[in-house]
Coordinates of C-alpha atoms and ligand atoms in Angstrom, one line a residue:
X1 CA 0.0 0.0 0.0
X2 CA 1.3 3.6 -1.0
X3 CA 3.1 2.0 -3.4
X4 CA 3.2 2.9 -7.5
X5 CA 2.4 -1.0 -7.8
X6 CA -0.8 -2.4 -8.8
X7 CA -1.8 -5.3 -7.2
X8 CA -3.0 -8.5 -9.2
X9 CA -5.5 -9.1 -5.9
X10 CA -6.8 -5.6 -6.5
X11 CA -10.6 -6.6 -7.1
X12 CA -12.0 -3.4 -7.1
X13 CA -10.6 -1.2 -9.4
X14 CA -7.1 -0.6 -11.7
X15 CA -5.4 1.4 -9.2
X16 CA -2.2 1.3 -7.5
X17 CA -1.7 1.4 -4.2
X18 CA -0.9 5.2 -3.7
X19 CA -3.5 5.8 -6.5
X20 CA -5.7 3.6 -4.2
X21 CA -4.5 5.4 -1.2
X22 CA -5.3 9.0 -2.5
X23 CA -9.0 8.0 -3.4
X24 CA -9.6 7.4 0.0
X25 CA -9.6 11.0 1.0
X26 CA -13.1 12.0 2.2
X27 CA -13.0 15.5 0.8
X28 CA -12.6 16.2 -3.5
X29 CA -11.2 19.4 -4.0
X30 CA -9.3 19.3 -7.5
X31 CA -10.3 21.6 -9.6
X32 CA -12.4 20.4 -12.9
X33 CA -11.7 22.5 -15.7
X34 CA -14.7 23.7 -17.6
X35 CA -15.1 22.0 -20.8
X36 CA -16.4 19.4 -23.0
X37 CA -19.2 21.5 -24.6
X38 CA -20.0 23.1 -21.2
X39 CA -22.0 25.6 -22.8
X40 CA -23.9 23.4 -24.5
X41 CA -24.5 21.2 -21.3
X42 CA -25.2 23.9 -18.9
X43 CA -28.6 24.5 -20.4
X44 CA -29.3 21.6 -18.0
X45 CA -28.5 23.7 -15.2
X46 CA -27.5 20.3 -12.6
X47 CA -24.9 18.8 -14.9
X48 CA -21.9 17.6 -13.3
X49 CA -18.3 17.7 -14.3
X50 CA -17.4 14.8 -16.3
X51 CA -14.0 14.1 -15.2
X52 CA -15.1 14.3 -11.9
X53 CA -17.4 11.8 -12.6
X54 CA -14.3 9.5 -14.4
X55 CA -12.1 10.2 -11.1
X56 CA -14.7 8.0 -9.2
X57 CA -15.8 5.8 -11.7
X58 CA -12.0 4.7 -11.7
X59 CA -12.5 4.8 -7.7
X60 CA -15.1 1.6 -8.2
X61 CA -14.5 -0.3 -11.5
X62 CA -12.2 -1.8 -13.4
X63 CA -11.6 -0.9 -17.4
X64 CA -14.6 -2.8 -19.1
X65 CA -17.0 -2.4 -16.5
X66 CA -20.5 -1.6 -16.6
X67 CA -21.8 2.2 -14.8
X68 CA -25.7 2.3 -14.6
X69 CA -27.1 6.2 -13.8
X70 CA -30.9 6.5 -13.7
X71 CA -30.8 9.7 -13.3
X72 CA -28.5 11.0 -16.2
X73 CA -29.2 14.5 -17.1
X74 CA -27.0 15.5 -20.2
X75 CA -24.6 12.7 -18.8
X76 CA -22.0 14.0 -16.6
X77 CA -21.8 10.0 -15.6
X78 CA -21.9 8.7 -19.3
X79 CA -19.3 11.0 -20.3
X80 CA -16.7 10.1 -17.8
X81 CA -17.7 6.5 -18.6
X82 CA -16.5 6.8 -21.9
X83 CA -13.1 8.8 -20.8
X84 CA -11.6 5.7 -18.8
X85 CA -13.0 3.0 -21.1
X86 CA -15.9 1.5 -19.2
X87 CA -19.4 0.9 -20.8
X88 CA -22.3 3.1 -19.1
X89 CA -26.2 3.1 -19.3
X90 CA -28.3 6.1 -18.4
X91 CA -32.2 6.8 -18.0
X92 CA -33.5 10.3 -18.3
X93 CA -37.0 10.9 -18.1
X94 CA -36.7 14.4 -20.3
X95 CA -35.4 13.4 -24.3
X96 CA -34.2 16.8 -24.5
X97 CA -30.9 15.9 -21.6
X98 CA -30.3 12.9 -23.7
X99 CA -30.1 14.4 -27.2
X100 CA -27.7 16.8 -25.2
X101 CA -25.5 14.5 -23.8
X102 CA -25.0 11.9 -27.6
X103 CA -24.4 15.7 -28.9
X104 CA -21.5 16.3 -26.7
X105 CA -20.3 12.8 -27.1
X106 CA -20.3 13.0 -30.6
X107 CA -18.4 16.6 -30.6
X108 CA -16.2 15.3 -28.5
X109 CA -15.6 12.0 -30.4
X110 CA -16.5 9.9 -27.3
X111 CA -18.2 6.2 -27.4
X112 CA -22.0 7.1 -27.2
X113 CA -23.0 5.0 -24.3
X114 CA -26.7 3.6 -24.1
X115 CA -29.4 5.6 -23.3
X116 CA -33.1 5.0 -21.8
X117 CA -35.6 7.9 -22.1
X118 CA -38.1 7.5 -19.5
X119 CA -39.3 7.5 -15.6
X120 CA -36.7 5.4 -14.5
X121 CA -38.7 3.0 -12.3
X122 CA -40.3 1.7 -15.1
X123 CA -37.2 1.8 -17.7
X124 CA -35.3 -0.2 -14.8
X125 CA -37.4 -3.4 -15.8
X126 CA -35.5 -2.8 -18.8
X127 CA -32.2 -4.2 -16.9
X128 CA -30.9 -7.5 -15.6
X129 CA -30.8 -7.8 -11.7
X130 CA -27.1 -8.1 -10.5
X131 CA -25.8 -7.1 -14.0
X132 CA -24.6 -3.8 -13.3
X133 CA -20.9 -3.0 -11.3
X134 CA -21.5 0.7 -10.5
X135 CA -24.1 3.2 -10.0
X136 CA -23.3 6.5 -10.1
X137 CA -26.2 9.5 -10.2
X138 CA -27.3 12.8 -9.3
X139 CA -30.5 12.8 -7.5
X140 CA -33.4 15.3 -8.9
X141 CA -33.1 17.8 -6.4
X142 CA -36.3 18.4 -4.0
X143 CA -37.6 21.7 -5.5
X144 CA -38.9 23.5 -2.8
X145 CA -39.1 27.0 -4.7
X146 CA -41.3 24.8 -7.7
X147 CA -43.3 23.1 -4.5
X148 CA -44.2 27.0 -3.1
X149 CA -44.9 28.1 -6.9
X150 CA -47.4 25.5 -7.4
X151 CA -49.0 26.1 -4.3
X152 CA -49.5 29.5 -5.0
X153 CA -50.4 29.5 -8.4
X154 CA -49.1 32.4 -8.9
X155 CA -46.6 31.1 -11.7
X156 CA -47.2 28.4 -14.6
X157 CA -46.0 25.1 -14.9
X158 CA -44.2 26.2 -18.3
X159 CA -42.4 28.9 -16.7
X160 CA -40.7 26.5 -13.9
X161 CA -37.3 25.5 -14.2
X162 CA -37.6 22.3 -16.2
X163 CA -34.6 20.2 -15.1
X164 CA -35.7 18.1 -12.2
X165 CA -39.5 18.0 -13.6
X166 CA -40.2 15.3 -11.7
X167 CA -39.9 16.8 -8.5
X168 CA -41.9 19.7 -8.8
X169 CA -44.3 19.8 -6.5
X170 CA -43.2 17.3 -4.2
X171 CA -43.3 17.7 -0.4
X172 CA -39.8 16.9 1.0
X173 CA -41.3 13.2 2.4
X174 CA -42.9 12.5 -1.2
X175 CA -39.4 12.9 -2.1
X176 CA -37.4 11.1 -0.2
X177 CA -40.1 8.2 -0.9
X178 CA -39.6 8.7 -4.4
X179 CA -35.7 8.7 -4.6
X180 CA -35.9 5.6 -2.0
X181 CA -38.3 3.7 -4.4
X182 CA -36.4 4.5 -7.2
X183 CA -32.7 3.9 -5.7
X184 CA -34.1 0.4 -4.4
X185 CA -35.0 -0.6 -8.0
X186 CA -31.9 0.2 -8.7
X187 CA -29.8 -0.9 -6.4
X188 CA -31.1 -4.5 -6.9
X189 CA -28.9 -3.5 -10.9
X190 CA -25.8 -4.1 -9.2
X191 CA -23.6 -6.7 -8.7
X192 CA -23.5 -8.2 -5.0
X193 CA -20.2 -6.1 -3.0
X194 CA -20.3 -3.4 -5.7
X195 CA -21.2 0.4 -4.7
X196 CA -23.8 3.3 -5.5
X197 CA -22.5 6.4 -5.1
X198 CA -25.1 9.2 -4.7
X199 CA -24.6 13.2 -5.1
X200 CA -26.9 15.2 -3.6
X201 CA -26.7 19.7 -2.4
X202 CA -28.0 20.6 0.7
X203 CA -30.4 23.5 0.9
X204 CA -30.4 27.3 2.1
X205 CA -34.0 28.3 1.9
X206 CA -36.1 30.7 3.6
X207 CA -33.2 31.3 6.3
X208 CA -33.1 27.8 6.7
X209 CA -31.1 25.2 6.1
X210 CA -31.6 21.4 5.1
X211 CA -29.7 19.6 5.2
X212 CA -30.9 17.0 2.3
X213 CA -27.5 15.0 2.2
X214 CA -28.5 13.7 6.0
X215 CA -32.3 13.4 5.6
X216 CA -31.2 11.5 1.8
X217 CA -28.7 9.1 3.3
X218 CA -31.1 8.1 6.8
X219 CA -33.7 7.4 4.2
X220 CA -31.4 5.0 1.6
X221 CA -29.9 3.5 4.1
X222 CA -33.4 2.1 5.1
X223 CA -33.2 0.0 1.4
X224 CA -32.8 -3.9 1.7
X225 CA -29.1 -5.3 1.3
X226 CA -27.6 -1.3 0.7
X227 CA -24.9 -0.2 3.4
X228 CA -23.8 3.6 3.8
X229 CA -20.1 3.1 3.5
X230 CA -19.0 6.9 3.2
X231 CA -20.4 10.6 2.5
X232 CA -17.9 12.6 0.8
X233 CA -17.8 16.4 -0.1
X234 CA -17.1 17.3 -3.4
X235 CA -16.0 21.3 -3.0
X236 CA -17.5 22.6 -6.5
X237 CA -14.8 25.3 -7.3
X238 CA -16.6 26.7 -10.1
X239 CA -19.5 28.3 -6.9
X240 CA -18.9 31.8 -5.9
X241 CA -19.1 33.1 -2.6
X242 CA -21.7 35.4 -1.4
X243 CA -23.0 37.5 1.5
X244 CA -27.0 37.7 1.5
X245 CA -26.9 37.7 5.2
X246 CA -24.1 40.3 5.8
X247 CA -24.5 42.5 8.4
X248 CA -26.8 40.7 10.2
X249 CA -26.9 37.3 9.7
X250 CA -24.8 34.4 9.2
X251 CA -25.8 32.5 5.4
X252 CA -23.7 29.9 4.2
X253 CA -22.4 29.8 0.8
X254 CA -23.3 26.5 -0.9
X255 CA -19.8 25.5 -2.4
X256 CA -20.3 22.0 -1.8
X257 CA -22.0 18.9 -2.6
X258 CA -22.3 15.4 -0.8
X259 CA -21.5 12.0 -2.6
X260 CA -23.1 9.5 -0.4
X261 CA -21.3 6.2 -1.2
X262 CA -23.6 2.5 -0.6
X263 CA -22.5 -1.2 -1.0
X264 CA -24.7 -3.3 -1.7
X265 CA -24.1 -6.3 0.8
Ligands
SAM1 C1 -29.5 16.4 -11.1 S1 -30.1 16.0 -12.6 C2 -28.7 15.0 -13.2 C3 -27.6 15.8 -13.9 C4 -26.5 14.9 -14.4 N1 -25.6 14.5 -13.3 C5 -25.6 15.7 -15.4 O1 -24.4 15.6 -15.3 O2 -26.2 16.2 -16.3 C6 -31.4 14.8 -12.4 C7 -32.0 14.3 -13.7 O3 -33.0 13.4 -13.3 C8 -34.1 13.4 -14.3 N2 -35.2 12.8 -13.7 C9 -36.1 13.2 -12.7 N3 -37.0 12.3 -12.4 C10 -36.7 11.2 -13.2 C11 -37.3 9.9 -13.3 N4 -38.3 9.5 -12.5 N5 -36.8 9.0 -14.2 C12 -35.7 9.4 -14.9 N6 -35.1 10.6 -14.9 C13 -35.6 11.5 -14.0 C14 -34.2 14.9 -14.6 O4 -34.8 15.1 -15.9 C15 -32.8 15.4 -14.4 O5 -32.2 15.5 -15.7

């Protein structure tokens, strides 16, 4: 261990020890450079950085393996499937993120991984029970300014931001339901021993905070045969800092994100 040597009982993934050694750090705080189409992807609005997404892919597979992300968006996942070689499947419920993401692949002259279009509990029929080795994803986020919109009625459903349409609306516990009715389809996808690794914001709303990483992970971890293993925090570099509170009051600046990480037993 800490060595430059890879180890032919490595099960897990193709790196070497020190490689191994330096995944294990809780906190991610490289910097991801902004590219691969990033205009083109940030219509999305949630879409993550794809070599991000290949720095922990290559943190639980090997080359050849198979990534499953239900939740895809313009394919931050996909992408960074395709930079280290391993085979990917994602299921967005909105076409629009998927003809995105096989534009960006094809700009970029990446493999164009398969895609679902669809709500992903049903689409996940679609998939073989312990066939997958990884999932990674990006949970819809619970839309709490939608939820107070729609209550209101004071704006239309057009004119809501479109990216996590299926959450609109929701009350925080129809939510977490959802995401645990979902995630348990999906987790049944993977291989037994292999991971899930789930990212997820916490919220600053209405001077309050919630803390969605911690409500998220209580309720996964209530999912048959899935065991939280870590929660790490991904410091987004790209966020800039702010001061809605100043003088008075103290208001975070949201410059993270959580990656809840799950084994499924
Ligand atoms: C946070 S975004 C994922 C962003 C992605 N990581 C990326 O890099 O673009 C969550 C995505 O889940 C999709 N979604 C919401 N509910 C869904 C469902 N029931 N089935 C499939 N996709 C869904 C939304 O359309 C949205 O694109």
């Amino acid at each position: 261990m800490g060595s430059n040597i890879y180890s032919s009982k490595n099960k897990l993934n193709d790196l070497t020890g020190s490689e191994w050694k330096f995944s294990t750090k809780s906190v991610i705080n490289k910097a991801y450079p902004i590219n691969m189409q990033h205009k083109l992807r940030s219509q999305h609005g949630g879409q993550k950085p794809p070599q991000l997404c290949e720095d922990i892919i290559k943190i639980f597979t090997k080359k050849g393996m198979i990534v499953l992300d239900p939740f895809m968006g313009v394919g931050g996942s996909l992408l960074g499937a395709s930079l280290c070689d391993r085979k990917a499947i994602g299921i967005d419920i909105t076409e629009k993120w998927i003809d995105i993401y096989k534009q960006v692949s094809e700009l970029e002259k990446l493999e164009i991984q398969q895609t679902y279009c669809g709500d992903s509990f049903k689409v996940l029929n679609k998939i073989e029970d312990e066939s997958v080795d990884f999932i990674l994803t990006d949970v819809p986020y619970w839309n709490m300014d939608a939820l107070e919109k729609t209550r209101n009625k004071t704006v239309k459903q057009s004119k809501l931001n479109n990216f996590e349409n299926n959450s609109e609306g929701q009350s925080k516990k129809d939510w977490l339901n959802n995401m645990k009715k979902i995630l348990g389809k999906a987790s049944k996808k993977l291989k037994k021993g292999k991971y899930m690794a789930v990212f997820i914001g916490d919220m600053y709303r209405d001077s309050e905070y919630h803390c969605l990483s911690g409500e998220l992970a209580l309720k996964l971890s209530e999912i048959d045969g899935l065991t939280m293993k870590a929660n790490l925090i991904w410091e987004d570099n790209s966020k800039s800092l702010h001061v809605f509170g100043y003088p008075a009051a103290y208001v975070p600046s949201m410059i993270h994100q959580n990656i809840l990480i799950f084994r499924r037993d």
